[in-house]
Amino acid sequence: MKNAEHHISHPIFKTISQAADTLQLECYVIGGYVRDKIMNRETNDIDIVVIGSGIKLAEKVASILKTQVHVFKNFGTPMLKHDNIELEFVGARKESYHHSSRKPIVENGTLDDDQKRRDFTINALAIGLDNQNYGVLLDPFNGLEDIKNKIIRTPLEPEITFSDDPLRMMRAIRFASQLKFTIEDRSFKGICSQANRIEIISYERITEEFNKILLSSTPSYGINLLDESGLLSIIFPELVALKGVETIEKYGHKDNFYHTLQVLDNVSNGSNDIWLRWAALLHDIGKPATKKFTQGFGWSFHQHEIVGSRMTPAIFSRFKLPLNEKLKYVRKLISLHLRPIGLVEDFVTDSGIRRLLFDAGDDIDDLMLLCEADVTSKNPEKIKKYFKNFTKVRAKLKEIEEKDKLRNWQPPITGEIIMQTFNIPPSREVGEIKQQICDAILDGEIDNNYEEAYQFMLTLDPTTKK
Ligand code: ATP
Ligand code: MG
């Protein structure tokens, strides 16, 4: 028997032990906490499994800590918070599944039953907390060995494990990506054979795991596994559509799927922001729909940034992602992602820079990060040239920003002022005048101040036109 007392050194475990002994209950800390402690990962969620009543033990612990038990509405799981720790108490259970649902039929069970219902060997480790078992590591499936060898493996038959609860397929890949583990061969084959079962899982749950894959340090690792297993073509066909290279005459184009994954990894090296990562993932999503071959010229993806931005709300909605300013931000980055590089093809104009600053607003730094991540050429000369150009754009952005303060800029002349000056009602003309003033400032015809804008407005008098 292995002693693992050093993993339960937190004083809360003595409290739980004391409560369990008073009630004469057998209990264990199990799952993610044990795994993360062994791996030296930070962790604050503690799952306790009780042979018998979870609620009784939870109440006893709460009374010792002088705190309160909350009960999760959906699952009836008692939990309590203490300092920054979240404790959950569940009775040990035995589960059996029906084909049409991931909700099992549950019966009371032993610790052994409870460990068998866990998804992976590394998540089935338990450490005893009552005085009979205090500090004893119970590892029926060699999870410790799998942690050491960095392996994700199901404790029981993989096909059954994944068919019973298909969310586990997403979890397997998410853990592999998060922890940089390998999915053991038989378990991975199990995912491949059960991939179509993912259809009984709600997108909320799929997205929760997918976002954890996106947030891992090399997200391409997890997304490639999703692709190889067949899950990606079910949950995210738009991404799979980016795959492949076509060659006609002497003209080819890059594989936009692997390019996208490279851009995602590049962005992830510079930022942990989930929305910037979504923007990287979707930046070329409009390419398949806009792909065109022209004889003597080759391939083009004209306006793929506009089409991609338009495809994004439907994708967000399917993934149950927020349809608020986060969506707006992702769409903005997609639609602007060609602008910075376009600015330097000939020479950098002040007006191009001003317009970019105006359109990107506070997201200009993220946009530049995305654009630099977008350089995935294998030709070192090209890379050098692009980066030289980006350096020029960055310098120019800084210069114009300091001079003109165009970030989050509002034109100095409001619609109100236009209506009062010309004594006209709200109308299309007001909008047009406002736009012309705005253009004149962005194009550098007039300076960005009230006085010059006012004088310029007077030259646009709509009442003298016609
Ligand atoms: P993290 O909290 O980092 O996401 P975790 O392993 O703690 O990882 P939770 O979702 O908190 O994951 O679940 C706690 C434990 O419950 C897991 O370690 C595992 O033993 C078990 N578990 C969770 N989801 C499943 C599932 N779908 N099938 C089987 N066991 C599961
Ligand atoms: Mg957890």
Coordinates of C-alpha atoms and ligand atoms in Angstrom, one line a residue:
M1 CA 0.0 0.0 0.0
K2 CA 1.3 3.4 -1.0
N3 CA 1.4 6.2 1.5
A4 CA 0.3 9.5 0.0
E5 CA -0.1 11.6 3.1
H6 CA 2.1 14.3 1.7
H7 CA -0.6 15.0 -0.9
I8 CA -3.2 15.7 1.8
S9 CA -1.1 18.1 3.9
H10 CA -3.7 20.8 3.6
P11 CA -5.4 21.2 7.1
I12 CA -8.9 20.8 5.6
F13 CA -8.2 17.1 5.3
K14 CA -7.7 16.6 9.0
T15 CA -11.1 18.4 9.5
I16 CA -12.8 16.0 7.0
S17 CA -11.1 13.0 8.7
Q18 CA -12.3 14.1 12.1
A19 CA -15.9 14.6 10.8
A20 CA -15.8 11.1 9.1
D21 CA -14.6 9.4 12.2
T22 CA -17.3 11.0 14.4
L23 CA -19.9 9.7 11.9
Q24 CA -18.0 6.5 11.4
L25 CA -18.0 7.0 7.6
E26 CA -15.5 5.8 5.1
C27 CA -14.3 8.6 2.7
Y28 CA -11.7 9.5 0.2
V29 CA -10.4 12.4 -1.8
I30 CA -10.6 11.4 -5.4
G31 CA -10.1 12.5 -9.1
G32 CA -8.7 15.8 -10.3
Y33 CA -7.3 17.0 -7.0
V34 CA -5.3 13.8 -6.4
R35 CA -4.1 13.9 -10.1
D36 CA -3.1 17.5 -9.9
K37 CA -1.3 17.2 -6.6
I38 CA 0.8 14.3 -7.9
M39 CA 1.6 16.4 -11.0
N40 CA 2.4 19.5 -8.9
R41 CA -0.4 21.5 -10.6
E42 CA -2.2 24.1 -8.7
T43 CA -5.7 23.0 -7.7
N44 CA -8.4 24.2 -5.4
D45 CA -11.4 21.9 -6.2
I46 CA -11.6 18.9 -3.9
D47 CA -13.9 16.0 -4.6
I48 CA -14.7 13.8 -1.7
V49 CA -16.4 10.4 -2.2
V50 CA -18.2 9.0 0.8
I51 CA -19.3 5.4 1.2
G52 CA -22.8 6.3 2.4
S53 CA -24.3 9.8 2.7
G54 CA -22.5 12.7 1.2
I55 CA -24.8 15.3 2.8
K56 CA -24.3 14.1 6.4
L57 CA -20.5 14.3 6.0
A58 CA -20.8 17.7 4.3
E59 CA -22.9 19.0 7.2
K60 CA -20.6 17.8 9.8
V61 CA -17.6 19.4 8.1
A62 CA -19.5 22.6 7.7
S63 CA -20.4 22.7 11.4
I64 CA -16.7 22.2 12.3
L65 CA -15.7 25.0 9.9
K66 CA -18.6 27.2 11.0
T67 CA -19.8 27.5 7.4
Q68 CA -22.7 26.5 5.3
V69 CA -23.5 23.7 2.9
H70 CA -24.9 24.6 -0.6
V71 CA -26.6 22.0 -2.7
F72 CA -26.2 22.0 -6.4
K73 CA -29.6 22.3 -8.0
N74 CA -29.1 19.9 -10.9
F75 CA -27.2 17.1 -9.3
G76 CA -28.2 17.5 -5.6
T77 CA -24.4 17.5 -4.8
P78 CA -23.6 19.2 -1.5
M79 CA -20.7 21.5 -1.6
L80 CA -19.0 24.1 0.6
K81 CA -16.5 26.8 0.3
H82 CA -13.7 27.4 2.7
D83 CA -11.0 30.0 2.1
N84 CA -10.4 29.6 -1.7
I85 CA -11.2 25.9 -1.6
E86 CA -14.3 24.3 -3.1
L87 CA -15.3 21.0 -1.5
E88 CA -17.8 18.6 -3.1
F89 CA -19.2 15.5 -1.4
V90 CA -20.7 12.6 -3.3
G91 CA -21.9 9.2 -2.2
A92 CA -19.9 6.4 -3.9
R93 CA -21.9 5.3 -6.9
K94 CA -22.3 2.6 -9.4
E95 CA -23.5 3.6 -12.8
S96 CA -25.1 1.9 -15.8
Y97 CA -25.9 3.7 -19.1
H98 CA -28.7 3.6 -21.6
H99 CA -27.8 4.1 -25.3
S100 CA -29.8 7.2 -25.9
S101 CA -28.5 9.3 -23.0
R102 CA -25.3 10.3 -21.2
K103 CA -27.3 10.3 -17.9
P104 CA -26.7 7.0 -16.2
I105 CA -28.9 5.0 -13.9
V106 CA -27.2 5.4 -10.5
E107 CA -27.1 3.1 -7.5
N108 CA -25.2 3.3 -4.3
G109 CA -21.8 1.6 -4.5
T110 CA -18.4 0.9 -3.1
L111 CA -15.2 2.8 -3.6
D112 CA -14.3 0.3 -6.3
D113 CA -17.6 0.9 -8.1
D114 CA -16.9 4.6 -7.9
Q115 CA -13.4 4.3 -9.3
K116 CA -14.7 2.2 -12.2
R117 CA -17.1 4.9 -13.3
R118 CA -14.3 7.4 -13.7
D119 CA -13.2 8.4 -17.2
F120 CA -9.5 7.9 -17.2
T121 CA -7.0 6.0 -15.0
I122 CA -5.3 9.3 -14.0
N123 CA -8.7 10.6 -12.8
A124 CA -9.5 7.5 -10.7
L125 CA -6.9 7.8 -8.0
A126 CA -8.2 8.1 -4.4
I127 CA -6.5 8.8 -1.1
G128 CA -8.2 7.6 2.1
L129 CA -9.3 10.2 4.7
D130 CA -11.0 8.3 7.5
N131 CA -8.7 6.9 10.2
Q132 CA -8.8 3.4 8.8
N133 CA -7.3 4.5 5.5
Y134 CA -5.7 7.9 6.2
G135 CA -3.2 8.7 3.6
V136 CA -3.4 5.4 1.7
L137 CA -3.3 5.8 -2.1
L138 CA -5.8 3.5 -3.9
D139 CA -4.9 3.1 -7.5
P140 CA -6.6 0.1 -9.0
F141 CA -5.8 1.0 -12.6
N142 CA -2.2 2.1 -12.4
G143 CA -3.0 5.8 -12.8
L144 CA 0.2 6.7 -11.1
E145 CA 2.2 4.9 -13.7
D146 CA 0.1 6.6 -16.5
I147 CA 0.8 10.0 -14.9
K148 CA 4.5 9.2 -14.9
N149 CA 4.4 8.1 -18.6
K150 CA 2.0 10.9 -19.6
I151 CA -0.7 8.6 -20.8
I152 CA -4.5 9.0 -21.1
R153 CA -6.2 5.7 -20.8
T154 CA -9.7 4.5 -19.9
P155 CA -9.9 2.2 -16.9
L156 CA -12.4 -0.1 -18.6
E157 CA -13.1 -1.1 -22.3
P158 CA -12.7 2.2 -24.3
E159 CA -15.6 1.6 -26.7
I160 CA -18.0 1.2 -23.8
T161 CA -16.5 4.1 -21.8
F162 CA -16.9 6.5 -24.8
S163 CA -20.2 5.2 -25.9
D164 CA -21.7 5.4 -22.4
D165 CA -20.7 9.1 -22.1
P166 CA -19.4 10.5 -25.4
L167 CA -18.3 13.7 -23.6
R168 CA -15.4 11.7 -22.4
M169 CA -14.0 11.7 -25.9
M170 CA -13.7 15.5 -25.8
R171 CA -12.3 15.2 -22.3
A172 CA -9.7 12.7 -23.4
I173 CA -8.4 15.1 -26.0
R174 CA -8.7 18.1 -23.7
F175 CA -6.6 16.5 -21.0
A176 CA -4.1 15.3 -23.6
S177 CA -3.8 18.9 -24.9
Q178 CA -3.8 20.6 -21.5
L179 CA -1.3 18.2 -19.9
K180 CA 0.7 17.3 -23.0
F181 CA -0.1 13.6 -22.6
T182 CA -0.5 10.9 -25.3
I183 CA -3.8 9.1 -25.7
E184 CA -3.0 5.4 -25.4
D185 CA -3.6 3.6 -28.7
R186 CA -6.6 1.4 -27.8
S187 CA -8.3 4.4 -26.1
F188 CA -7.7 6.5 -29.2
K189 CA -9.1 3.8 -31.4
G190 CA -12.1 3.8 -29.1
I191 CA -12.6 7.5 -29.7
C192 CA -12.4 7.0 -33.5
S193 CA -14.9 4.2 -33.4
Q194 CA -17.4 6.1 -31.2
A195 CA -16.9 9.6 -32.7
N196 CA -20.4 9.8 -34.1
R197 CA -21.8 9.3 -30.6
I198 CA -20.8 12.9 -29.9
E199 CA -24.1 13.9 -31.4
I200 CA -26.0 13.2 -28.2
I201 CA -23.9 15.8 -26.3
S202 CA -25.0 19.4 -26.0
Y203 CA -22.9 22.1 -27.5
E204 CA -22.5 23.8 -24.1
R205 CA -20.5 20.9 -22.9
I206 CA -18.6 20.4 -26.1
T207 CA -17.6 24.1 -26.0
E208 CA -16.5 23.9 -22.5
E209 CA -13.9 21.2 -23.5
F210 CA -13.1 22.9 -26.8
N211 CA -12.3 26.1 -25.1
K212 CA -10.0 24.3 -22.7
I213 CA -8.2 22.9 -25.8
L214 CA -8.0 26.4 -27.3
L215 CA -6.5 27.6 -24.0
S216 CA -3.8 24.9 -23.8
S217 CA -0.3 26.0 -24.6
T218 CA -0.1 24.4 -28.0
P219 CA -3.8 24.2 -29.1
S220 CA -2.9 22.7 -32.5
Y221 CA -2.1 19.4 -30.6
G222 CA -5.6 19.0 -29.4
I223 CA -7.3 20.2 -32.6
N224 CA -5.2 17.7 -34.6
L225 CA -6.4 15.0 -32.3
L226 CA -10.0 16.1 -32.8
D227 CA -9.4 16.0 -36.5
E228 CA -7.7 12.6 -36.6
S229 CA -10.4 11.0 -34.4
G230 CA -13.2 12.2 -36.7
L231 CA -14.7 14.4 -34.0
L232 CA -13.8 17.7 -35.7
S233 CA -15.7 17.0 -38.9
I234 CA -18.8 16.5 -36.8
I235 CA -18.5 19.4 -34.4
F236 CA -16.7 21.8 -36.6
P237 CA -17.1 21.0 -40.4
E238 CA -16.1 24.6 -41.4
L239 CA -12.6 24.0 -40.0
V240 CA -12.2 20.7 -41.8
A241 CA -13.3 22.4 -45.1
L242 CA -10.0 24.4 -44.9
K243 CA -8.1 21.2 -45.5
G244 CA -6.4 20.3 -48.7
V245 CA -4.2 21.6 -51.5
E246 CA -5.3 21.9 -55.1
T247 CA -2.9 22.3 -58.0
I248 CA -3.9 23.4 -61.5
E249 CA -1.2 24.0 -64.1
K250 CA 1.7 25.1 -62.0
Y251 CA -0.3 26.9 -59.4
G252 CA -1.0 25.5 -55.9
H253 CA -2.0 27.2 -52.7
K254 CA -1.2 26.5 -49.0
D255 CA -3.3 24.0 -46.9
N256 CA -5.4 26.5 -45.0
F257 CA -6.2 24.0 -42.2
Y258 CA -2.6 23.5 -41.2
H259 CA -1.9 27.2 -41.8
T260 CA -4.7 28.1 -39.4
L261 CA -3.4 25.8 -36.7
Q262 CA 0.0 27.4 -37.1
V263 CA -1.4 30.8 -36.7
L264 CA -3.4 29.7 -33.7
D265 CA -0.2 28.4 -32.0
N266 CA 1.7 31.6 -32.9
V267 CA -1.0 33.7 -31.4
S268 CA -1.1 31.5 -28.3
N269 CA 2.6 32.1 -27.8
G270 CA 1.9 35.8 -27.4
S271 CA -1.5 35.8 -25.6
N272 CA -3.8 33.8 -23.4
D273 CA -6.9 35.6 -24.5
I274 CA -9.5 33.0 -25.6
W275 CA -11.2 35.5 -28.0
L276 CA -8.0 36.3 -29.8
R277 CA -7.5 32.6 -30.1
W278 CA -11.0 32.2 -31.6
A279 CA -10.2 35.0 -34.0
A280 CA -7.0 33.2 -35.1
L281 CA -9.0 30.0 -35.5
L282 CA -11.5 31.7 -37.7
H283 CA -9.4 34.2 -39.5
D284 CA -9.4 32.3 -42.8
I285 CA -12.8 30.5 -42.3
G286 CA -14.2 32.2 -45.4
K287 CA -11.5 30.8 -47.7
P288 CA -13.3 27.7 -49.0
A289 CA -16.3 29.7 -50.0
T290 CA -14.3 32.3 -51.9
K291 CA -11.7 30.1 -53.5
K292 CA -11.3 30.7 -57.2
F293 CA -8.8 29.7 -59.9
T294 CA -7.9 32.1 -62.7
Q295 CA -5.9 30.9 -65.6
G296 CA -2.5 32.4 -65.9
F297 CA -2.8 33.8 -62.4
G298 CA -3.5 31.1 -59.9
W299 CA -5.7 30.9 -56.8
S300 CA -7.5 33.7 -55.0
F301 CA -9.7 34.0 -52.0
H302 CA -11.2 37.4 -52.7
Q303 CA -13.0 39.0 -49.8
H304 CA -12.5 35.9 -47.6
E305 CA -12.1 38.2 -44.6
I306 CA -15.6 39.6 -45.2
V307 CA -17.2 36.3 -45.9
G308 CA -15.4 34.8 -42.8
S309 CA -16.6 37.6 -40.6
R310 CA -20.2 37.0 -41.9
M311 CA -19.9 33.2 -41.1
T312 CA -18.9 33.9 -37.5
P313 CA -22.3 34.6 -35.8
A314 CA -23.7 31.2 -36.9
I315 CA -20.6 29.4 -35.6
F316 CA -20.8 31.3 -32.3
S317 CA -24.4 30.6 -32.0
R318 CA -24.0 26.8 -32.6
F319 CA -21.1 26.7 -30.0
K320 CA -23.3 28.7 -27.6
L321 CA -20.7 31.4 -27.3
P322 CA -21.8 34.9 -26.3
L323 CA -23.4 36.9 -29.1
N324 CA -22.2 40.2 -27.6
E325 CA -19.1 42.3 -27.8
K326 CA -16.9 39.2 -27.9
L327 CA -18.5 38.2 -31.2
K328 CA -18.1 41.8 -32.4
Y329 CA -14.4 41.7 -31.5
V330 CA -13.8 38.4 -33.2
R331 CA -15.6 39.6 -36.4
K332 CA -13.6 42.8 -36.3
L333 CA -10.3 41.1 -36.2
I334 CA -11.3 38.7 -39.0
S335 CA -12.5 41.4 -41.2
L336 CA -9.4 43.6 -40.6
H337 CA -6.8 40.9 -40.7
L338 CA -5.5 41.8 -44.2
R339 CA -5.3 45.5 -43.6
P340 CA -1.9 46.0 -41.9
I341 CA 0.0 43.9 -44.5
G342 CA -1.9 45.6 -47.3
L343 CA -0.7 48.9 -46.0
V344 CA 2.9 48.3 -46.8
E345 CA 2.8 46.7 -50.2
D346 CA 3.9 49.9 -51.8
F347 CA 4.5 52.5 -49.1
V348 CA 2.8 53.4 -45.8
T349 CA 0.4 56.3 -46.2
D350 CA -0.7 58.3 -43.2
S351 CA -4.3 58.1 -44.3
G352 CA -4.2 54.3 -44.4
I353 CA -2.8 54.2 -40.9
R354 CA -5.3 56.7 -39.6
R355 CA -8.2 54.6 -41.1
L356 CA -6.8 51.4 -39.6
L357 CA -6.5 53.1 -36.1
F358 CA -10.0 54.4 -36.4
D359 CA -11.4 51.0 -37.5
A360 CA -9.5 48.9 -35.0
G361 CA -9.8 51.2 -32.0
D362 CA -8.5 49.6 -28.8
D363 CA -8.1 46.3 -30.6
I364 CA -5.2 47.5 -32.8
D365 CA -2.5 45.7 -30.7
D366 CA -4.4 42.4 -30.9
L367 CA -4.9 42.8 -34.6
M368 CA -1.1 43.4 -35.1
L369 CA -0.4 40.2 -33.0
L370 CA -2.8 38.3 -35.2
C371 CA -1.3 39.6 -38.4
E372 CA 2.2 38.8 -37.3
A373 CA 1.1 35.3 -36.3
D374 CA -0.4 35.0 -39.8
V375 CA 3.1 34.9 -41.4
T376 CA 3.7 31.2 -41.7
S377 CA 5.7 31.2 -44.9
K378 CA 8.6 28.7 -45.1
N379 CA 10.7 31.1 -47.1
P380 CA 13.0 33.0 -44.8
E381 CA 13.4 35.9 -47.2
K382 CA 9.6 36.4 -47.3
I383 CA 9.4 36.2 -43.5
K384 CA 12.1 38.8 -43.2
K385 CA 10.4 41.1 -45.6
Y386 CA 7.0 40.8 -43.9
F387 CA 8.4 41.4 -40.5
K388 CA 10.4 44.4 -41.7
N389 CA 7.1 45.8 -43.1
F390 CA 5.2 45.1 -39.8
T391 CA 7.9 47.0 -38.0
K392 CA 7.3 49.9 -40.3
V393 CA 3.6 49.7 -39.7
R394 CA 4.0 49.6 -36.0
A395 CA 6.3 52.6 -36.0
K396 CA 3.9 54.5 -38.1
L397 CA 0.9 53.5 -35.9
K398 CA 2.8 54.8 -32.9
E399 CA 3.7 58.1 -34.6
I400 CA 0.1 58.8 -35.9
E401 CA -1.5 57.6 -32.6
E402 CA 0.6 60.0 -30.6
K403 CA -0.1 62.9 -33.1
D404 CA -3.8 62.3 -33.8
K405 CA -5.1 60.3 -30.9
L406 CA -7.4 58.3 -33.1
R407 CA -8.0 55.4 -30.9
N408 CA -11.6 55.4 -29.7
W409 CA -11.9 58.7 -31.5
Q410 CA -15.2 60.5 -32.0
P411 CA -15.4 63.0 -34.8
P412 CA -15.4 66.6 -33.3
I413 CA -18.6 67.6 -35.1
T414 CA -21.7 65.8 -33.9
G415 CA -25.0 65.3 -35.7
E416 CA -26.6 67.8 -33.3
I417 CA -24.2 70.5 -34.4
I418 CA -24.8 69.8 -38.1
M419 CA -28.6 70.0 -37.6
Q420 CA -28.4 73.2 -35.7
T421 CA -25.9 74.9 -38.0
F422 CA -27.9 74.2 -41.2
N423 CA -31.2 74.2 -39.5
I424 CA -32.2 70.8 -41.0
P425 CA -34.0 67.9 -39.4
P426 CA -32.5 64.5 -38.7
S427 CA -31.9 63.0 -42.2
R428 CA -29.6 61.1 -44.5
E429 CA -27.8 64.4 -45.3
V430 CA -26.7 64.8 -41.7
G431 CA -25.0 61.4 -41.8
E432 CA -23.4 62.2 -45.1
I433 CA -21.9 65.5 -43.9
K434 CA -20.6 63.7 -40.8
Q435 CA -19.0 61.1 -42.9
Q436 CA -17.4 63.7 -45.2
I437 CA -15.9 65.5 -42.2
C438 CA -14.7 62.2 -40.8
D439 CA -13.1 61.2 -44.2
A440 CA -11.4 64.6 -44.5
I441 CA -9.7 64.1 -41.1
L442 CA -8.7 60.5 -41.7
D443 CA -7.4 61.5 -45.2
G444 CA -5.4 64.3 -43.6
E445 CA -7.1 67.1 -45.6
I446 CA -7.9 68.9 -42.3
D447 CA -6.5 68.5 -38.8
N448 CA -8.3 66.7 -36.1
N449 CA -9.8 69.6 -34.2
Y450 CA -13.1 71.3 -33.7
E451 CA -12.2 74.6 -35.4
E452 CA -11.0 73.1 -38.7
A453 CA -13.8 70.6 -38.8
Y454 CA -16.3 73.4 -38.2
Q455 CA -14.9 75.5 -41.0
F456 CA -14.8 72.4 -43.3
M457 CA -18.5 71.7 -42.4
L458 CA -19.5 75.2 -43.5
T459 CA -18.2 74.4 -47.0
L460 CA -20.6 71.5 -47.2
D461 CA -23.7 73.6 -46.6
P462 CA -26.6 71.4 -47.9
T463 CA -28.9 74.4 -48.3
T464 CA -26.7 76.0 -50.9
K465 CA -26.3 72.8 -52.9
K466 CA -28.7 71.6 -55.6
Ligands
ATP1 P1 -10.6 19.9 -14.2 O1 -11.3 20.3 -13.0 O2 -9.2 20.4 -14.3 O3 -11.3 20.2 -15.4 P2 -11.1 17.3 -13.3 O4 -10.5 15.9 -13.6 O5 -11.2 17.7 -11.9 O6 -10.4 18.3 -14.2 P3 -14.0 17.5 -13.3 O7 -14.9 17.8 -14.4 O8 -13.8 18.6 -12.2 O9 -12.6 17.2 -13.9 O10 -14.4 16.1 -12.6 C1 -13.9 15.6 -11.4 C2 -13.7 14.1 -11.5 O11 -14.9 13.5 -11.8 C3 -12.7 13.7 -12.6 O12 -11.4 13.7 -12.2 C4 -13.2 12.3 -13.0 O13 -12.8 11.4 -12.0 C5 -14.7 12.4 -12.8 N1 -15.4 12.8 -14.0 C6 -15.8 14.0 -14.5 N2 -16.4 13.9 -15.6 C7 -16.5 12.6 -15.9 C8 -17.1 11.9 -17.0 N3 -17.7 12.5 -18.0 N4 -17.0 10.5 -16.9 C9 -16.4 9.9 -15.9 N5 -15.8 10.5 -14.9 C10 -15.9 11.9 -14.9
MG2 MG -12.2 19.5 -11.1

